[in-house]
CSV table of C-alpha atoms and ligand atoms in Angstrom, one decimal:
chain,number,residue,atom,x,y,z
W,1,MET,CA,8.3,-10.7,-17.7
W,2,GLN,CA,4.7,-10.1,-16.7
W,3,GLU,CA,3.8,-6.9,-14.9
W,4,PHE,CA,2.8,-8.7,-11.7
W,5,ALA,CA,6.2,-10.5,-11.4
W,6,PHE,CA,8.0,-7.2,-12.2
W,7,GLU,CA,6.0,-5.4,-9.5
W,8,LEU,CA,6.7,-8.0,-6.9
W,9,ALA,CA,10.4,-8.1,-7.7
W,10,LEU,CA,10.5,-4.3,-7.4
W,11,CYS,CA,8.7,-4.4,-4.1
W,12,ALA,CA,11.2,-6.9,-2.8
W,13,ARG,CA,14.0,-4.7,-4.0
W,14,LEU,CA,12.6,-1.5,-2.3
W,15,GLU,CA,11.5,-3.0,1.0
W,16,GLU,CA,13.7,-1.8,3.9
W,17,PRO,CA,13.6,-2.0,7.7
W,18,GLU,CA,13.0,1.8,7.8
W,19,ARG,CA,10.1,1.9,5.3
W,20,VAL,CA,6.7,0.5,4.5
W,21,VAL,CA,5.8,-0.7,0.9
W,22,GLY,CA,2.3,-1.1,-0.3
W,23,ARG,CA,0.9,-2.0,-3.7
W,24,GLN,CA,-2.3,-1.5,-5.7
W,25,LEU,CA,-3.6,1.5,-3.7
W,26,GLY,CA,-6.3,3.9,-4.6
W,27,ALA,CA,-4.6,7.2,-5.3
W,28,ALA,CA,-7.4,9.3,-6.7
W,29,VAL,CA,-9.5,11.9,-4.8
W,30,HIS,CA,-12.5,12.0,-7.1
W,31,GLY,CA,-11.4,9.6,-9.9
W,32,ARG,CA,-10.3,6.0,-10.2
W,33,ARG,CA,-6.5,6.1,-10.3
W,34,VAL,CA,-4.8,3.1,-8.6
W,35,ALA,CA,-1.1,3.4,-7.9
W,36,ASP,CA,1.0,0.3,-8.5
W,37,VAL,CA,3.4,0.7,-5.6
W,38,CYS,CA,3.7,3.2,-2.8
W,39,LEU,CA,6.7,3.8,-0.5
W,40,VAL,CA,5.8,5.2,2.9
W,41,GLU,CA,8.8,6.9,4.6
W,42,PRO,CA,8.2,7.1,8.4
W,43,GLY,CA,7.8,10.4,10.2
W,44,PRO,CA,8.5,11.5,13.8
W,45,GLU,CA,5.3,9.8,15.1
W,46,PHE,CA,5.7,6.5,13.3
W,47,GLU,CA,6.0,4.5,16.6
W,48,ASP,CA,2.8,6.1,17.9
W,49,ARG,CA,1.0,4.9,14.8
W,50,ALA,CA,2.5,1.5,14.9
W,51,ALA,CA,1.5,1.0,18.5
W,52,ILE,CA,-2.2,1.3,17.7
W,53,THR,CA,-2.7,-1.6,15.3
W,54,ALA,CA,-1.0,-3.6,12.6
W,55,GLU,CA,-4.0,-3.0,10.3
W,56,THR,CA,-5.5,-0.2,8.4
W,57,ILE,CA,-7.5,2.1,10.7
W,58,PRO,CA,-10.8,2.9,8.8
W,59,PRO,CA,-10.4,6.3,7.2
W,60,LEU,CA,-13.9,7.4,8.2
W,61,ALA,CA,-13.1,6.7,11.9
W,62,ILE,CA,-10.0,8.9,11.7
W,63,GLU,CA,-12.0,11.6,9.8
W,64,SER,CA,-15.0,11.5,12.2
W,65,ALA,CA,-15.6,13.9,15.0
W,66,VAL,CA,-14.6,11.2,17.5
W,67,GLY,CA,-11.4,12.1,19.4
W,68,PRO,CA,-9.8,11.2,22.7
W,69,GLY,CA,-11.8,13.8,24.7
W,70,THR,CA,-15.5,13.4,25.4
W,71,ALA,CA,-17.2,10.2,24.1
W,72,ARG,CA,-19.5,10.9,21.2
W,73,SER,CA,-22.6,9.2,19.9
W,74,VAL,CA,-21.6,7.2,16.8
W,75,THR,CA,-24.5,8.4,14.7
W,76,ASP,CA,-23.7,12.1,15.5
W,77,ALA,CA,-20.0,11.9,15.0
W,78,PHE,CA,-19.9,10.3,11.5
W,79,ASP,CA,-20.8,11.9,8.2
W,80,CYS,CA,-22.4,8.8,6.7
W,81,HIS,CA,-25.4,6.5,7.0
W,82,PRO,CA,-25.9,5.4,10.6
W,83,ASP,CA,-25.5,1.7,9.8
W,84,ARG,CA,-22.2,2.3,8.1
W,85,ALA,CA,-21.1,4.6,11.0
W,86,ARG,CA,-21.9,1.8,13.4
W,87,ALA,CA,-19.9,-0.8,11.4
W,88,ILE,CA,-16.9,1.5,11.1
W,89,ALA,CA,-17.0,2.3,14.8
W,90,GLU,CA,-17.2,-1.4,15.6
W,91,ARG,CA,-14.1,-2.1,13.5
W,92,ALA,CA,-12.3,0.8,15.1
W,93,VAL,CA,-13.1,-0.7,18.5
W,94,GLU,CA,-11.8,-4.1,17.4
W,95,LEU,CA,-8.6,-2.5,16.3
W,96,GLY,CA,-8.2,-0.7,19.6
W,97,TYR,CA,-8.5,2.8,18.1
W,98,PHE,CA,-11.9,3.5,19.7
W,99,GLU,CA,-13.3,2.4,23.0
W,100,ARG,CA,-17.0,2.1,23.9
W,101,GLU,CA,-18.7,4.0,26.6
W,102,ARG,CA,-22.3,3.8,27.8
W,103,ALA,CA,-24.2,7.0,27.3
W,104,GLY,CA,-27.7,6.4,28.7
W,105,SER,CA,-29.4,3.9,26.5
W,106,SER,CA,-27.1,4.3,23.5
W,107,THR,CA,-23.4,3.6,22.9
W,108,ALA,CA,-20.8,6.3,22.5
W,109,VAL,CA,-17.2,6.0,21.5
W,110,ARG,CA,-14.0,7.8,22.2
W,111,ALA,CA,-10.6,7.5,20.5
W,112,THR,CA,-8.1,5.7,22.7
W,113,VAL,CA,-5.4,8.0,21.5
W,114,ARG,CA,-4.8,11.1,19.5
W,115,TYR,CA,-4.3,10.1,15.9
W,116,PRO,CA,-0.6,10.8,15.1
W,117,ASP,CA,-0.8,12.8,11.9
W,118,ASP,CA,2.9,13.0,11.5
W,119,TRP,CA,3.5,9.3,11.4
W,120,PHE,CA,4.6,9.3,7.8
W,121,ASP,CA,7.0,11.8,6.3
W,122,SER,CA,6.7,11.2,2.5
W,123,LEU,CA,4.9,9.1,0.0
W,124,VAL,CA,6.5,8.0,-3.2
W,125,GLY,CA,4.2,6.7,-6.0
W,126,ILE,CA,5.6,4.2,-8.5
W,127,GLU,CA,4.0,3.3,-11.8
W,128,ASN,CA,5.3,0.1,-13.3
W,129,LYS,CA,5.5,-0.4,-17.0
W,130,PRO,CA,8.0,-3.1,-17.8
W,131,ASP,CA,7.5,-2.7,-21.6
W,132,LEU,CA,7.4,1.0,-22.7
W,133,ASP,CA,6.6,-0.1,-26.2
W,134,ARG,CA,3.1,-1.1,-24.9
W,135,PRO,CA,2.4,2.0,-22.7
W,136,GLY,CA,-1.3,1.7,-22.5
W,137,ASP,CA,-2.7,4.6,-20.4
W,138,LEU,CA,0.7,5.4,-19.0
W,139,ARG,CA,0.8,9.0,-20.1
W,140,ASP,CA,-2.5,9.9,-18.6
W,141,GLN,CA,-1.8,8.0,-15.4
W,142,LEU,CA,1.4,10.0,-14.8
W,143,ARG,CA,-0.3,13.2,-15.7
W,144,ILE,CA,-2.9,12.6,-13.1
W,145,ASP,CA,-0.3,11.9,-10.5
W,146,ALA,CA,1.9,14.9,-11.4
W,147,SER,CA,-1.0,17.5,-11.5
W,148,LEU,CA,-2.8,16.1,-8.5
W,149,GLY,CA,0.2,15.9,-6.2
W,150,VAL,CA,-0.9,13.4,-3.5
W,151,PHE,CA,2.6,11.9,-3.7
W,152,ASP,CA,5.8,13.7,-2.8
W,153,GLU,CA,7.4,12.1,-5.8
W,154,VAL,CA,6.2,10.0,-8.7
W,155,ILE,CA,8.4,7.5,-10.5
W,156,LEU,CA,8.0,5.3,-13.6
W,157,ALA,CA,9.8,2.0,-13.3
W,158,THR,CA,10.5,0.0,-16.5
W,159,GLU,CA,12.6,-2.8,-17.8
W,160,THR,CA,12.9,-1.1,-21.2
W,161,TYR,CA,16.0,0.8,-22.4
W,162,VAL,CA,14.7,4.4,-22.0
W,163,THR,CA,15.3,6.8,-24.9
W,164,GLY,CA,15.0,10.6,-25.1
W,165,ALA,CA,11.7,10.1,-27.0
W,166,HIS,CA,10.3,8.1,-24.1
W,167,LEU,CA,11.3,10.8,-21.6
W,168,ASN,CA,9.8,13.6,-23.8
W,169,ARG,CA,6.4,11.9,-23.6
W,170,LEU,CA,6.4,12.0,-19.7
W,171,PRO,CA,5.6,14.9,-17.4
W,172,ASP,CA,8.8,16.6,-16.4
W,173,ALA,CA,8.3,16.0,-12.7
W,174,VAL,CA,8.2,12.2,-13.1
W,175,GLY,CA,11.4,10.3,-12.3
W,176,VAL,CA,12.4,7.2,-14.2
W,177,TRP,CA,14.1,4.0,-13.0
W,178,ARG,CA,15.3,1.2,-15.2
W,179,PHE,CA,14.9,-2.0,-13.1
W,180,ASP,CA,16.1,-5.5,-14.0
W,181,PRO,CA,13.9,-7.9,-12.0
W,182,GLU,CA,16.3,-10.8,-12.7
W,183,THR,CA,19.3,-9.2,-11.1
W,184,GLY,CA,17.6,-6.7,-8.8
W,185,GLU,CA,19.7,-3.8,-10.3
W,186,ARG,CA,18.1,-0.4,-10.5
W,187,GLU,CA,19.4,2.5,-12.6
W,188,VAL,CA,18.1,6.0,-12.0
W,189,VAL,CA,17.5,7.4,-15.5
W,190,ARG,CA,16.0,10.6,-14.3
W,191,GLU,CA,15.4,12.0,-10.8
W,192,PRO,CA,11.9,13.0,-9.9
W,193,GLU,CA,11.0,16.6,-9.1
W,194,PRO,CA,9.2,17.1,-5.7
W,195,LEU,CA,5.5,17.7,-6.1
W,196,ASP,CA,3.5,20.3,-4.1
W,197,THR,CA,1.6,18.1,-1.7
W,198,ASP,CA,0.5,21.0,0.6
W,199,GLY,CA,-1.4,23.1,-1.9
W,200,PRO,CA,-4.4,22.4,-4.1
W,201,GLY,CA,-4.2,20.2,-7.2
W,202,ILE,CA,-6.0,19.4,-10.4
W,203,GLU,CA,-7.3,15.9,-11.1
W,204,LEU,CA,-7.8,14.6,-14.6
W,205,LEU,CA,-10.9,12.4,-14.5
W,206,ASP,CA,-11.5,11.5,-18.1
W,207,ARG,CA,-10.1,12.2,-21.5
W,208,GLU,CA,-11.5,11.8,-25.0
W,209,PRO,CA,-10.1,13.2,-28.2
W,210,GLY,CA,-10.3,17.0,-28.0
W,211,ARG,CA,-11.8,17.0,-24.5
W,212,ALA,CA,-10.5,16.6,-21.0
W,213,GLU,CA,-12.6,16.4,-17.8
W,214,VAL,CA,-10.7,17.8,-14.8
W,215,ARG,CA,-11.7,18.7,-11.3
W,216,PRO,CA,-9.9,20.9,-8.8
W,217,VAL,CA,-8.8,19.3,-5.5
W,218,THR,CA,-8.3,21.3,-2.3
W,219,ALA,CA,-5.3,21.0,0.0
W,220,ASP,CA,-7.6,19.4,2.7
W,221,GLU,CA,-8.8,16.8,0.2
W,222,LYS,CA,-5.2,16.0,-0.7
W,223,ARG,CA,-4.1,15.8,2.9
W,224,ARG,CA,-7.0,13.4,3.6
W,225,GLN,CA,-6.1,11.2,0.6
W,226,ARG,CA,-2.5,11.1,1.6
W,227,ARG,CA,-3.4,9.8,5.0
W,228,ARG,CA,-5.7,7.2,3.4
W,229,ILE,CA,-3.0,6.0,1.1
W,230,ALA,CA,-0.5,5.7,3.9
W,231,GLU,CA,-3.0,3.9,6.2
W,232,ARG,CA,-3.9,1.4,3.4
W,233,ALA,CA,-0.2,0.8,2.6
W,234,TYR,CA,0.5,0.2,6.3
W,235,GLY,CA,-2.3,-2.3,6.7
W,236,LYS,CA,-2.1,-4.0,3.3
W,237,GLY,CA,1.6,-4.2,2.4
W,238,TRP,CA,2.5,-5.8,-0.9
W,239,ARG,CA,2.2,-9.5,-0.3
W,240,THR,CA,-1.4,-9.8,-1.2
W,241,TYR,CA,-1.2,-13.2,-2.8
W,242,GLU,CA,-1.9,-16.6,-1.2
W,243,PRO,CA,1.0,-19.1,-1.7
W,244,PRO,CA,-0.1,-22.1,-3.9
W,245,ASP,CA,-0.5,-25.6,-2.5
W,246,CYS,CA,2.3,-26.8,-4.7
W,247,GLU,CA,5.6,-28.3,-3.6
W,248,ARG,CA,7.4,-26.4,-6.3
W,249,CYS,CA,6.6,-23.0,-4.9
W,250,VAL,CA,9.9,-22.4,-3.0
W,251,PRO,CA,10.3,-18.7,-1.9
W,252,GLY,CA,13.8,-19.5,-0.6
W,253,ASP,CA,15.0,-20.4,-4.1
W,254,ALA,CA,14.1,-16.9,-5.5
W,255,GLU,CA,16.7,-15.2,-7.6
W,256,PRO,CA,18.6,-13.0,-7.2
W,257,VAL,CA,19.8,-14.4,-3.9
W,258,ALA,CA,18.9,-11.0,-2.2
W,259,PHE,CA,15.2,-11.9,-2.8
W,260,ALA,CA,15.4,-15.3,-1.2
W,261,ASP,CA,14.1,-14.0,2.1
W,262,ALA,CA,11.4,-11.8,0.7
W,263,GLY,CA,8.6,-14.4,0.6
W,264,LEU,CA,8.1,-14.2,-3.1
W,265,PRO,CA,5.9,-16.8,-4.8
W,266,TRP,CA,8.9,-18.3,-6.6
W,267,CYS,CA,8.2,-21.4,-8.8
W,268,ALA,CA,11.3,-23.6,-8.7
W,269,TRP,CA,10.0,-25.6,-11.7
W,270,GLY,CA,9.7,-22.6,-14.0
W,271,ASP,CA,12.5,-20.5,-12.3
W,272,GLU,CA,10.2,-17.5,-12.0
W,273,ILE,CA,7.9,-15.5,-9.9
W,274,VAL,CA,4.4,-16.8,-10.5
W,275,ARG,CA,0.9,-15.3,-9.9
W,276,PRO,CA,-0.6,-18.1,-7.9
W,277,VAL,CA,-4.2,-17.3,-8.5
W,278,ALA,CA,-3.7,-17.4,-12.3
W,279,ASP,CA,-0.7,-19.7,-12.8
W,280,CYS,CA,-1.0,-22.5,-10.2
W,281,GLY,CA,-3.2,-25.5,-9.7
W,282,PRO,CA,-3.7,-29.0,-11.1
W,283,THR,CA,-3.8,-27.8,-14.7
W,284,CYS,CA,-0.2,-26.6,-14.5
W,285,PRO,CA,2.1,-29.4,-15.9
W,286,GLY,CA,4.6,-28.8,-13.0
W,287,TYR,CA,2.0,-28.9,-10.3
W,288,GLU,CA,2.9,-31.2,-7.4
W,289,PRO,CA,0.4,-31.1,-4.6
W,290,VAL,CA,1.9,-30.5,-1.2
W,291,ASP,CA,2.4,-34.0,0.4
W,292,GLY,CA,0.1,-34.2,3.4
W,293,ASP,CA,2.4,-36.6,5.2
W,294,ALA,CA,5.6,-34.7,4.8
W,295,ASP,CA,6.5,-31.3,6.2
W,296,THR,CA,3.1,-30.8,7.9
W,297,ASP,CA,2.6,-28.8,11.0
W,298,GLU,CA,1.1,-30.2,14.2
W,299,ASP,CA,-2.5,-29.9,12.7
W,300,GLY,CA,-1.4,-31.9,9.6
W,301,GLU,CA,-1.7,-28.8,7.4
W,302,PRO,CA,1.0,-27.9,4.9
W,303,PRO,CA,3.3,-25.2,6.2
W,304,VAL,CA,2.4,-21.8,4.9
W,305,ALA,CA,5.0,-19.2,4.4
W,306,ASP,CA,4.4,-16.7,7.2
W,307,SER,CA,4.3,-13.6,5.2
W,308,ASP,CA,3.6,-11.4,8.3
W,309,ALA,CA,6.8,-12.6,9.8
W,310,VAL,CA,8.7,-11.9,6.6
W,311,ARG,CA,7.2,-8.5,6.4
W,312,ALA,CA,7.9,-7.7,10.0
W,313,ARG,CA,11.6,-8.7,9.5
W,314,ARG,CA,12.1,-6.8,6.3
W,315,SER,CA,10.1,-3.6,6.9
W,316,ALA,CA,9.1,-1.0,9.5
W,317,TRP,CA,5.7,-2.6,10.0
W,318,GLU,CA,4.9,-3.8,13.5
W,319,PRO,CA,2.8,-7.0,13.4
W,320,ASP,CA,2.0,-7.3,17.0
W,321,PRO,CA,1.8,-3.9,18.7
W,322,ALA,CA,1.5,-3.6,22.4
W,323,GLY,CA,-1.6,-1.5,21.9
W,324,VAL,CA,-2.5,1.9,23.4
W,325,ASP,CA,-2.4,2.4,27.1
W,326,ARG,CA,-6.0,3.1,27.7
W,327,ARG,CA,-5.5,4.5,31.2
W,328,GLN,CA,-3.0,7.0,29.8
W,329,ALA,CA,-5.4,7.8,26.9
W,330,GLY,CA,-8.1,8.4,29.5
W,331,LEU,CA,-5.9,10.8,31.4
W,332,ASP,CA,-5.0,12.6,28.2
W,333,ARG,CA,-8.5,14.0,28.2
W,334,PHE,CA,-7.7,16.2,31.1
W,335,LEU,CA,-4.4,17.6,29.8
Q,401,SF4,S1,1.5,-25.0,-9.8
Q,401,SF4,FE1,3.0,-24.8,-11.5
Q,401,SF4,S2,3.5,-22.6,-11.7
Q,401,SF4,FE2,2.6,-23.0,-9.6
Q,401,SF4,S3,4.3,-23.3,-8.3
Q,401,SF4,FE3,3.6,-25.3,-9.0
Q,401,SF4,S4,4.8,-25.8,-10.8
Q,401,SF4,FE4,5.1,-23.6,-10.4
C-alpha cells in the first residue's frame, strides 16, 4: 500500500470525538521537518479555543503584542514587515480573533479574547513508514523529533513486521506501532517515552558523512512551535484532498466497515484508498464521470462529500463556533 493510503487509513483509525488529528504539519523550529500525523489531545481551555474560529489563527497574530486590552497600531505590534503585519491582522479580524478600532487616522486592533494557551494538553507526532525495508530518511527524522522535543511523544507507524534489528536503529524514546490499514488493527510494539517539551532542545538541521549540523532550541521557541503545530492541526485536519468527480469514488464502501463513515477517498472499482490528484481522471480505465442528471443537488452540481460535516461528527473540531462575545471581551479589559 502507498504511504498516502496508509496515512489516511491511520488517521481514520485514530480520529476520535475527544481529539483532533492533523497531517503533514511543519514540526521544525529552524529546519524543514514535516510530521506525517499529529494527534492533538484537548486541554482545559479547549472549548474557549474552539469558540473563536474553526480555522487556524495566524501564528504571528497570536505572537504579536496585540491583546484584549488597549488597541494597538498594527505596524507597532507586529515583528514583521508592515504589509505582512496588515495582511495578518486583516485575516485575524476576518476570523474574529481581532477587532478593529479607529485610532486617529490609522487603524488599531485589539484581540477579542485572551488566547487560551491551555487549549491543548499533549501533541503526539507520528511518522509513517509502511515498509521498513525502504526506510529513506527515517532514522534522521526520528532523531530530530526525539532530540527537539516539540511533541510529547513520537511514534513510528509501520505495516512491516518489526524485528529487534529495526528497533535497535531507532531512538529509544520513539514508540512503534504496527498498523494494518486493511483491517484497521493496531499493535503496540513498543511504548514511546515521554519527551521533555518544557525544556530546551537540540535540532538536527543537516547531516553529511562525518558531520552533523545542529542548533540549540530554547524552551520559548519550542512552546511557540507547539502552539503553531496545534493551531495548524486544528484548522487543517487531515482530509486535505478533493474528492474526484468519478462515480466510483464511494467513501461509504470503504473497508474495514469502521472506516465507512470517515470520508475516505475510497475507489469502489479498485477496492482501495486512492490519491485523487494522482490516480483519478479520464486516463484511469475505471473512470466514470459523475452523471450530471443523476444525484445532483439543487444547483445541478454533483454532490460533494461534506468533509467538514464528517470531521465535525468524528472529532473534537467545532466547524461553526458561536464566536466570541465581543461585549464580554470588551469588559474583560477592565478586569
Ligand atoms: S478515477 Fe479511477 S481510481 Fe479514481 S475513483 Fe474513479 S475508478 Fe477509482
